[in-house]
C-alpha cells in the first residue's frame, strides 16, 4: 500500500495563484530554518505534474540559516520543499496558514513541520502508512526465507499475517478519514482515491458525505465533490463497454475505402482489436493473434482490427498489415485516438481488445498471449 501514499504524493497537482494584496487570513507564510546552509542558497516549493516533472511554485533565499515563503493558494495543496545542496525533499500541505519548518540540513525528509491541523494529520498518516509498510516488508522477507523450509505451519501463519496486513493497508485511508472528518487532509486523501483507476466511488462518496459540513461546503470540498461527480459520470459512460454488455455496433472504411460494419462480419466469436502500425506492443502481439486466427478461423473466429494510425499514414498502415500477415478485416479513419470507433469504445491506450460471443455480447477484454488463446478455445472448442 505504499502505492496509496505514492498516489497521494504524486497525483494531487492543483493550480495555484498569487496576489500582491494578501492578508494573514488569505495567504500562507512559511518560516523555516536550515542550520549550516550557506547564505544565498535557494529553497524551493515545488509540485510534480502527471509526468513526474518538477514545477517550481515559490522560491526563497536562505540568510543566516533562515528562509521565508509567502504566497496564496485557493485550496490546500501538496507541495515539496527542496534546498539546493541538501539531500531529499520534504512533503507538506500548503494552505493559507502560518507554518514553521525545522529543516534537517543532512536529510530534508527528516524535517519537522508545525502550525496546521492538516500537516499534523499528514504527518500521522504518513507515519502509520510507513509502519504498516515496513511490517509488511518484514513479513514478505520472512515468507521468502521460509519457502525452502518444510515448516508448513509457519508458512501458513505468515500467509495469514500477510493477508491481514494487506487488508489493514487497504482499509487504512478510509479508516483515517472516518477518524478525521473535520480535517482538510481527509479531502486530500479522498481526492487521491478518486483518481485511482479502480476506486470504490460508492465508499468514497459515503466518506465524503460523512465529513463535517464546513469541510464539505468549503471551496475545496466543493471542488472534490465536482471531481467525484465527474468520475461517476465517466464510469457510467465507460460501463457501456463492460463485460456482459452488448458491443456497440460501428462502421468504418477498410484500406480500399469500402465500409465495413461490425454486425455484418461477426462470427461465433469476434475479436475487436484496436492497434496501430506505430504501436510496438501491438506489433509484438500480432504473431500470437495470427496463430490464434489460423487455428480457430474455420471454427467461427472473426477478427476486425481498428487502426489508430495518424492522418496521412495510410500507406504505413497498409504496409504493417502486410508485414505482420494480418489476413482478416481492417478498418481505420486514420485519425489517431480521435477515431470515432476508438471514442465509442473509450480507448485510452493500445493494444486494446474486446472478445464478443455470437450474440455480440462482450465476454472478455484485453487478453493477450496464452490468455487470449485459452479464452478463444473455451468459446469454440
Tab-separated table of C-alpha atoms in Angstrom:
chain	number	residue	atom	x	y	z
A	1	UNK	CA	0.000	0.000	0.000
A	2	UNK	CA	2.977	2.260	-0.411
A	3	UNK	CA	1.112	2.852	-3.663
A	4	UNK	CA	-1.586	4.734	-1.700
A	5	UNK	CA	0.967	7.138	-0.252
A	6	UNK	CA	2.743	7.402	-3.603
A	7	UNK	CA	-0.504	8.228	-5.379
A	8	UNK	CA	-1.230	10.849	-2.739
A	9	UNK	CA	2.177	12.424	-3.118
A	10	UNK	CA	2.242	12.385	-6.937
A	11	UNK	CA	-1.311	12.975	-8.077
A	12	UNK	CA	-2.609	15.966	-6.059
A	13	UNK	CA	-1.395	18.631	-8.512
A	14	UNK	CA	-3.677	21.644	-8.316
A	15	UNK	CA	-3.447	25.150	-9.797
A	16	UNK	CA	-2.096	27.957	-7.623
A	17	UNK	CA	-2.216	31.747	-7.844
A	18	UNK	CA	-0.619	34.691	-6.133
A	19	UNK	CA	-1.816	38.156	-5.251
A	20	UNK	CA	0.010	41.334	-4.427
A	21	UNK	CA	-2.665	42.190	-1.877
A	22	UNK	CA	-2.678	39.490	0.774
A	23	UNK	CA	-3.659	39.319	4.403
A	24	UNK	CA	-2.673	36.848	7.075
A	25	UNK	CA	-6.081	35.181	6.669
A	26	UNK	CA	-5.804	34.512	2.944
A	27	UNK	CA	-2.115	33.777	2.492
A	28	UNK	CA	0.471	31.278	3.574
A	29	UNK	CA	3.581	32.279	5.495
A	30	UNK	CA	6.205	29.581	5.918
A	31	UNK	CA	9.087	30.323	8.268
A	32	UNK	CA	11.899	27.826	8.058
A	33	UNK	CA	15.342	27.135	9.463
A	34	UNK	CA	18.190	25.412	7.658
A	35	UNK	CA	21.150	25.319	10.050
A	36	UNK	CA	24.532	25.163	8.366
A	37	UNK	CA	23.257	26.057	4.889
A	38	UNK	CA	25.279	28.904	3.316
A	39	UNK	CA	23.840	32.337	2.689
A	40	UNK	CA	22.390	32.772	-0.779
A	41	UNK	CA	21.396	29.145	-1.262
A	42	UNK	CA	17.893	28.813	-2.723
A	43	UNK	CA	14.989	26.931	-1.199
A	44	UNK	CA	12.057	25.897	-3.379
A	45	UNK	CA	8.437	24.898	-3.038
A	46	UNK	CA	7.605	22.524	-5.872
A	47	UNK	CA	4.811	20.396	-7.265
A	48	UNK	CA	5.063	17.360	-9.526
A	49	UNK	CA	2.961	17.009	-12.680
A	50	UNK	CA	1.477	13.830	-14.140
A	51	UNK	CA	4.763	13.073	-15.934
A	52	UNK	CA	6.604	13.459	-12.601
A	53	UNK	CA	8.262	16.652	-13.737
A	54	UNK	CA	9.018	19.177	-11.010
A	55	UNK	CA	7.329	22.584	-11.215
A	56	UNK	CA	8.685	25.406	-9.045
A	57	UNK	CA	5.834	27.236	-7.281
A	58	UNK	CA	7.828	29.518	-4.976
A	59	UNK	CA	11.462	30.396	-4.209
A	60	UNK	CA	13.224	31.793	-1.139
A	61	UNK	CA	16.829	32.787	-0.382
A	62	UNK	CA	18.443	31.435	2.781
A	63	UNK	CA	20.047	34.080	5.026
A	64	UNK	CA	21.691	33.172	8.324
A	65	UNK	CA	20.069	29.752	8.196
A	66	UNK	CA	16.562	31.200	7.802
A	67	UNK	CA	14.146	31.274	4.872
A	68	UNK	CA	10.596	32.537	4.388
A	69	UNK	CA	7.919	31.822	1.795
A	70	UNK	CA	4.833	33.980	1.350
A	71	UNK	CA	2.014	33.398	-1.092
A	72	UNK	CA	-1.563	32.317	-1.571
A	73	UNK	CA	-3.408	29.147	-2.599
A	74	UNK	CA	-7.052	28.734	-3.452
A	75	UNK	CA	-7.314	25.324	-1.767
A	76	UNK	CA	-4.944	23.137	0.289
A	77	UNK	CA	-2.280	21.549	-1.898
A	78	UNK	CA	0.510	19.023	-1.551
A	79	UNK	CA	3.887	20.634	-2.343
A	80	UNK	CA	7.516	19.741	-1.662
A	81	UNK	CA	10.286	21.713	-0.025
A	82	UNK	CA	13.762	21.320	-1.502
A	83	UNK	CA	17.017	23.145	-0.841
A	84	UNK	CA	19.970	23.270	-3.206
A	85	UNK	CA	22.738	21.008	-1.957
A	86	UNK	CA	20.582	19.266	0.662
A	87	UNK	CA	19.546	15.644	0.221
A	88	UNK	CA	15.892	14.743	-0.141
A	89	UNK	CA	12.693	16.749	-0.299
A	90	UNK	CA	10.037	17.364	2.332
A	91	UNK	CA	6.325	16.997	1.505
A	92	UNK	CA	3.943	19.407	3.164
A	93	UNK	CA	0.399	20.647	2.753
A	94	UNK	CA	0.301	24.265	1.701
A	95	UNK	CA	-2.716	26.179	2.964
A	96	UNK	CA	-3.284	29.781	3.910
A	97	UNK	CA	-1.838	29.431	7.397
A	98	UNK	CA	1.392	30.251	9.207
A	99	UNK	CA	3.674	27.219	9.118
A	100	UNK	CA	7.014	26.603	10.790
A	101	UNK	CA	9.583	24.174	9.389
A	102	UNK	CA	12.643	22.986	11.250
A	103	UNK	CA	14.718	21.814	8.335
A	104	UNK	CA	17.199	18.961	8.639
A	105	UNK	CA	20.218	20.056	6.631
A	106	UNK	CA	21.565	16.500	6.385
A	107	UNK	CA	18.351	14.902	5.179
A	108	UNK	CA	15.398	17.131	4.347
A	109	UNK	CA	12.945	14.238	4.677
A	110	UNK	CA	13.604	14.309	8.429
A	111	UNK	CA	12.435	17.900	8.812
A	112	UNK	CA	9.636	18.794	11.232
A	113	UNK	CA	6.609	20.977	10.484
A	114	UNK	CA	4.075	22.607	12.775
A	115	UNK	CA	1.310	25.164	12.501
A	116	UNK	CA	-1.702	23.475	10.900
A	117	UNK	CA	-4.111	20.617	11.582
A	118	UNK	CA	-3.717	19.365	8.019
A	119	UNK	CA	0.039	18.907	8.319
A	120	UNK	CA	-0.321	17.273	11.730
A	121	UNK	CA	-2.760	14.797	10.171
A	122	UNK	CA	-0.474	14.303	7.165
A	123	UNK	CA	2.468	13.512	9.461
A	124	UNK	CA	0.404	10.989	11.420
A	125	UNK	CA	-0.965	9.399	8.253
A	126	UNK	CA	2.489	9.074	6.694
A	127	UNK	CA	3.976	7.594	9.860
A	128	UNK	CA	1.228	4.971	10.144
A	129	UNK	CA	1.438	4.015	6.468
A	130	UNK	CA	5.211	3.666	6.724
A	131	UNK	CA	4.965	1.488	9.831
A	132	UNK	CA	2.428	-0.821	8.183
A	133	UNK	CA	4.528	-0.975	5.009
A	134	UNK	CA	7.681	-1.807	6.949
A	135	UNK	CA	5.849	-4.578	8.816
A	136	UNK	CA	4.560	-5.942	5.532
A	137	UNK	CA	8.059	-5.866	4.035
A	138	UNK	CA	9.422	-7.794	7.022
A	139	UNK	CA	6.703	-10.417	6.612
A	140	UNK	CA	7.424	-10.748	2.906
A	141	UNK	CA	11.114	-11.254	3.675
A	142	UNK	CA	10.246	-13.954	6.221
A	143	UNK	CA	7.963	-15.551	3.677
A	144	UNK	CA	10.751	-15.619	1.075
A	145	UNK	CA	13.256	-17.088	3.511
A	146	UNK	CA	10.964	-19.872	4.676
A	147	UNK	CA	9.882	-21.102	1.251
A	148	UNK	CA	12.586	-23.792	1.197
A	149	UNK	CA	11.573	-24.966	4.642
A	150	UNK	CA	9.229	-27.879	5.353
A	151	UNK	CA	7.551	-25.940	8.160
A	152	UNK	CA	4.071	-25.778	6.621
A	153	UNK	CA	2.503	-24.402	9.814
A	154	UNK	CA	4.843	-21.405	9.864
A	155	UNK	CA	4.236	-20.813	6.153
A	156	UNK	CA	0.506	-20.782	6.801
A	157	UNK	CA	0.895	-18.385	9.759
A	158	UNK	CA	2.967	-15.962	7.691
A	159	UNK	CA	0.484	-16.151	4.803
A	160	UNK	CA	-2.339	-15.213	7.168
A	161	UNK	CA	-0.292	-12.344	8.633
A	162	UNK	CA	0.494	-11.006	5.154
A	163	UNK	CA	-3.177	-11.189	4.222
A	164	UNK	CA	-4.162	-9.350	7.405
A	165	UNK	CA	-1.639	-6.554	6.960
A	166	UNK	CA	-2.644	-6.130	3.305
A	167	UNK	CA	-6.221	-5.685	4.483
A	168	UNK	CA	-5.086	-3.137	7.071
A	169	UNK	CA	-3.192	-1.160	4.440
A	170	UNK	CA	-6.126	-1.248	2.039
A	171	UNK	CA	-8.567	-0.101	4.720
A	172	UNK	CA	-6.321	2.497	6.347
A	173	UNK	CA	-7.092	5.542	4.133
A	174	UNK	CA	-10.855	5.243	4.664
A	175	UNK	CA	-10.363	4.474	8.349
A	176	UNK	CA	-8.199	7.564	8.739
A	177	UNK	CA	-10.811	9.741	7.041
A	178	UNK	CA	-13.510	8.393	9.380
A	179	UNK	CA	-11.393	9.411	12.357
A	180	UNK	CA	-10.650	12.885	10.941
A	181	UNK	CA	-13.921	14.216	9.469
A	182	UNK	CA	-13.024	17.792	10.436
A	183	UNK	CA	-9.650	17.896	8.664
A	184	UNK	CA	-8.912	19.198	5.168
A	185	UNK	CA	-6.314	16.478	4.813
A	186	UNK	CA	-9.189	13.985	4.591
A	187	UNK	CA	-10.237	15.767	1.401
A	188	UNK	CA	-6.720	15.336	0.033
A	189	UNK	CA	-6.922	11.589	0.645
A	190	UNK	CA	-10.355	11.368	-0.952
A	191	UNK	CA	-9.170	13.330	-3.971
A	192	UNK	CA	-6.234	10.974	-4.447
A	193	UNK	CA	-8.520	7.939	-4.170
A	194	UNK	CA	-10.948	9.367	-6.732
A	195	UNK	CA	-8.074	9.469	-9.209
A	196	UNK	CA	-7.137	5.797	-8.854
A	197	UNK	CA	-8.308	3.502	-11.703
A	198	UNK	CA	-10.325	1.030	-9.606
A	199	UNK	CA	-11.551	3.376	-6.896
A	200	UNK	CA	-14.694	2.430	-4.980
A	201	UNK	CA	-16.764	5.512	-5.749
A	202	UNK	CA	-19.671	4.383	-3.563
A	203	UNK	CA	-17.407	4.126	-0.497
A	204	UNK	CA	-15.669	7.396	-1.364
A	205	UNK	CA	-18.983	9.233	-1.667
A	206	UNK	CA	-20.140	7.801	1.657
A	207	UNK	CA	-16.964	9.025	3.367
A	208	UNK	CA	-17.253	12.417	1.692
A	209	UNK	CA	-20.820	12.905	2.959
A	210	UNK	CA	-19.685	11.970	6.485
A	211	UNK	CA	-17.218	14.864	6.633
A	212	UNK	CA	-18.045	17.912	8.738
A	213	UNK	CA	-20.347	20.350	6.972
A	214	UNK	CA	-17.790	23.176	6.969
A	215	UNK	CA	-15.310	20.883	5.194
A	216	UNK	CA	-17.895	19.848	2.602
A	217	UNK	CA	-19.097	23.412	1.947
A	218	UNK	CA	-15.571	24.840	1.668
A	219	UNK	CA	-14.266	25.754	-1.781
A	220	UNK	CA	-12.020	22.719	-1.700
A	221	UNK	CA	-14.836	20.477	-0.509
A	222	UNK	CA	-16.979	21.568	-3.454
A	223	UNK	CA	-14.077	21.049	-5.800
A	224	UNK	CA	-13.649	17.447	-4.609
A	225	UNK	CA	-17.400	16.935	-4.986
A	226	UNK	CA	-17.187	18.057	-8.612
A	227	UNK	CA	-14.323	15.635	-9.245
A	228	UNK	CA	-16.298	12.797	-7.672
A	229	UNK	CA	-19.356	13.537	-9.794
A	230	UNK	CA	-17.233	13.775	-12.940
A	231	UNK	CA	-15.650	10.407	-12.155
A	232	UNK	CA	-19.091	8.850	-11.614
A	233	UNK	CA	-20.254	10.209	-14.966
A	234	UNK	CA	-17.128	8.883	-16.675
A	235	UNK	CA	-17.609	5.445	-15.103
A	236	UNK	CA	-21.204	5.373	-16.315
A	237	UNK	CA	-20.052	6.148	-19.842
A	238	UNK	CA	-17.307	3.513	-19.750
A	239	UNK	CA	-19.740	0.919	-18.445
A	240	UNK	CA	-21.289	0.708	-21.921
A	241	UNK	CA	-18.350	-1.492	-22.953
A	242	UNK	CA	-18.066	-3.552	-19.775
A	243	UNK	CA	-18.014	-7.337	-19.915
A	244	UNK	CA	-21.604	-8.538	-20.175
A	245	UNK	CA	-22.761	-5.579	-22.295
A	246	UNK	CA	-23.652	-5.712	-25.980
A	247	UNK	CA	-20.741	-4.432	-28.067
A	248	UNK	CA	-21.665	-1.111	-29.728
A	249	UNK	CA	-22.060	-1.522	-33.476
A	250	UNK	CA	-19.895	0.590	-35.779
A	251	UNK	CA	-18.979	1.169	-39.407
A	252	UNK	CA	-15.640	2.354	-40.781
A	253	UNK	CA	-13.646	2.301	-44.051
A	254	UNK	CA	-11.291	-0.539	-44.931
A	255	UNK	CA	-7.977	0.007	-46.783
A	256	UNK	CA	-9.848	0.027	-50.140
A	257	UNK	CA	-12.313	2.655	-48.962
A	258	UNK	CA	-15.207	0.227	-48.581
A	259	UNK	CA	-17.357	0.470	-45.473
A	260	UNK	CA	-17.295	-2.477	-43.074
A	261	UNK	CA	-19.915	-2.796	-40.331
A	262	UNK	CA	-19.279	-4.880	-37.238
A	263	UNK	CA	-22.699	-6.533	-37.323
A	264	UNK	CA	-22.063	-7.768	-40.869
A	265	UNK	CA	-18.852	-9.642	-40.127
A	266	UNK	CA	-19.381	-11.086	-36.650
A	267	UNK	CA	-18.635	-14.802	-36.242
A	268	UNK	CA	-19.327	-17.299	-33.488
A	269	UNK	CA	-16.555	-15.407	-31.706
A	270	UNK	CA	-15.288	-11.989	-32.779
A	271	UNK	CA	-12.179	-10.123	-31.655
A	272	UNK	CA	-12.174	-6.328	-31.991
A	273	UNK	CA	-8.503	-5.377	-31.844
A	274	UNK	CA	-7.511	-1.717	-31.507
A	275	UNK	CA	-3.928	-1.229	-32.664
A	276	UNK	CA	-1.663	0.939	-34.883
A	277	UNK	CA	1.403	0.466	-37.041
A	278	UNK	CA	3.395	2.687	-34.671
A	279	UNK	CA	2.426	0.676	-31.554
A	280	UNK	CA	5.337	-1.557	-30.534
A	281	UNK	CA	3.382	-3.764	-28.086
A	282	UNK	CA	0.656	-4.208	-30.728
A	283	UNK	CA	3.136	-5.368	-33.357
A	284	UNK	CA	4.790	-7.677	-30.833
A	285	UNK	CA	1.447	-9.329	-30.035
A	286	UNK	CA	0.412	-9.723	-33.695
A	287	UNK	CA	2.169	-13.090	-34.258
A	288	UNK	CA	0.179	-14.581	-31.403
A	289	UNK	CA	-3.081	-13.224	-32.833
A	290	UNK	CA	-2.147	-14.660	-36.246
A	291	UNK	CA	-1.604	-18.073	-34.644
A	292	UNK	CA	-4.974	-17.926	-32.881
A	293	UNK	CA	-6.751	-16.833	-36.059
A	294	UNK	CA	-5.210	-19.613	-38.132
A	295	UNK	CA	-6.187	-22.183	-35.510
A	296	UNK	CA	-9.768	-21.050	-34.913
A	297	UNK	CA	-10.992	-19.178	-38.007
A	298	UNK	CA	-12.520	-22.327	-39.509
A	299	UNK	CA	-14.380	-22.882	-36.237
A	300	UNK	CA	-16.025	-19.465	-36.427
A	301	UNK	CA	-13.469	-16.900	-35.235
A	302	UNK	CA	-13.535	-13.486	-36.912
A	303	UNK	CA	-11.234	-10.549	-36.211
A	304	UNK	CA	-11.622	-6.885	-37.063
A	305	UNK	CA	-8.666	-4.608	-36.451
A	306	UNK	CA	-9.348	-0.923	-35.822
A	307	UNK	CA	-6.205	1.062	-36.537
A	308	UNK	CA	-5.391	4.299	-34.728
A	309	UNK	CA	-2.817	5.325	-37.296
A	310	UNK	CA	-2.332	9.023	-37.869
A	311	UNK	CA	-3.746	11.147	-40.694
A	312	UNK	CA	-1.783	10.723	-43.920
A	313	UNK	CA	-0.293	7.386	-42.835
A	314	UNK	CA	-2.474	5.081	-44.913
A	315	UNK	CA	0.498	3.547	-46.743
A	316	UNK	CA	2.247	2.845	-43.439
A	317	UNK	CA	-0.919	1.221	-42.079
A	318	UNK	CA	-1.332	-0.996	-45.146
A	319	UNK	CA	2.338	-1.993	-45.079
A	320	UNK	CA	2.082	-3.027	-41.420
A	321	UNK	CA	-0.928	-5.208	-42.238
A	322	UNK	CA	1.067	-6.963	-44.984
A	323	UNK	CA	4.288	-7.223	-42.975
A	324	UNK	CA	2.521	-8.815	-39.999
A	325	UNK	CA	0.374	-11.085	-42.219
A	326	UNK	CA	-2.911	-9.942	-40.713
A	327	UNK	CA	-5.334	-11.659	-43.078
A	328	UNK	CA	-8.638	-10.518	-41.567
A	329	UNK	CA	-10.846	-7.414	-41.566
A	330	UNK	CA	-9.260	-3.982	-41.141
A	331	UNK	CA	-10.779	-0.529	-40.729
A	332	UNK	CA	-9.464	2.908	-39.857
A	333	UNK	CA	-10.452	6.544	-40.075
A	334	UNK	CA	-6.742	7.409	-39.817
A	335	UNK	CA	-7.390	9.881	-37.035
A	336	UNK	CA	-5.234	8.603	-34.168
A	337	UNK	CA	-7.112	8.477	-30.823
A	338	UNK	CA	-9.771	10.770	-32.282
A	339	UNK	CA	-11.037	7.842	-34.343
A	340	UNK	CA	-14.828	7.704	-33.762
A	341	UNK	CA	-14.724	3.933	-33.189
A	342	UNK	CA	-11.980	4.389	-30.577
A	343	UNK	CA	-14.090	7.058	-28.889
A	344	UNK	CA	-17.156	4.807	-28.990
A	345	UNK	CA	-15.179	2.161	-27.091
A	346	UNK	CA	-13.429	4.713	-24.834
A	347	UNK	CA	-9.965	3.646	-25.957
A	348	UNK	CA	-7.215	5.413	-24.000
A	349	UNK	CA	-4.311	3.092	-24.818
A	350	UNK	CA	-3.447	0.313	-27.244
A	351	UNK	CA	-3.335	-2.587	-27.745
A	352	UNK	CA	-6.896	-2.964	-26.527
A	353	UNK	CA	-9.099	-5.920	-27.403
A	354	UNK	CA	-12.718	-6.952	-26.962
A	355	UNK	CA	-13.922	-10.539	-27.392
A	356	UNK	CA	-17.567	-10.996	-28.385
A	357	UNK	CA	-19.683	-14.131	-28.400
A	358	UNK	CA	-22.054	-14.950	-31.256
A	359	UNK	CA	-24.750	-12.667	-29.809
A	360	UNK	CA	-22.373	-9.708	-29.817
A	361	UNK	CA	-22.015	-9.684	-26.053
A	362	UNK	CA	-18.615	-8.663	-24.662
A	363	UNK	CA	-17.269	-11.716	-22.817
A	364	UNK	CA	-13.670	-10.624	-22.203
A	365	UNK	CA	-11.355	-7.641	-22.637
A	366	UNK	CA	-7.654	-7.004	-23.143
A	367	UNK	CA	-6.408	-10.579	-23.221
A	368	UNK	CA	-3.015	-11.335	-24.775
A	369	UNK	CA	-0.713	-14.264	-25.366
A	370	UNK	CA	-1.787	-17.585	-23.890
A	371	UNK	CA	-4.731	-15.958	-22.095
A	372	UNK	CA	-6.221	-14.892	-25.439
A	373	UNK	CA	-5.868	-18.353	-26.956
A	374	UNK	CA	-7.284	-20.007	-23.845
A	375	UNK	CA	-10.401	-17.837	-23.978
A	376	UNK	CA	-10.984	-18.446	-27.692
A	377	UNK	CA	-10.507	-22.202	-27.125
A	378	UNK	CA	-13.034	-22.097	-24.279
A	379	UNK	CA	-15.590	-20.430	-26.547
A	380	UNK	CA	-15.063	-22.504	-29.690
A	381	UNK	CA	-13.880	-25.965	-28.651
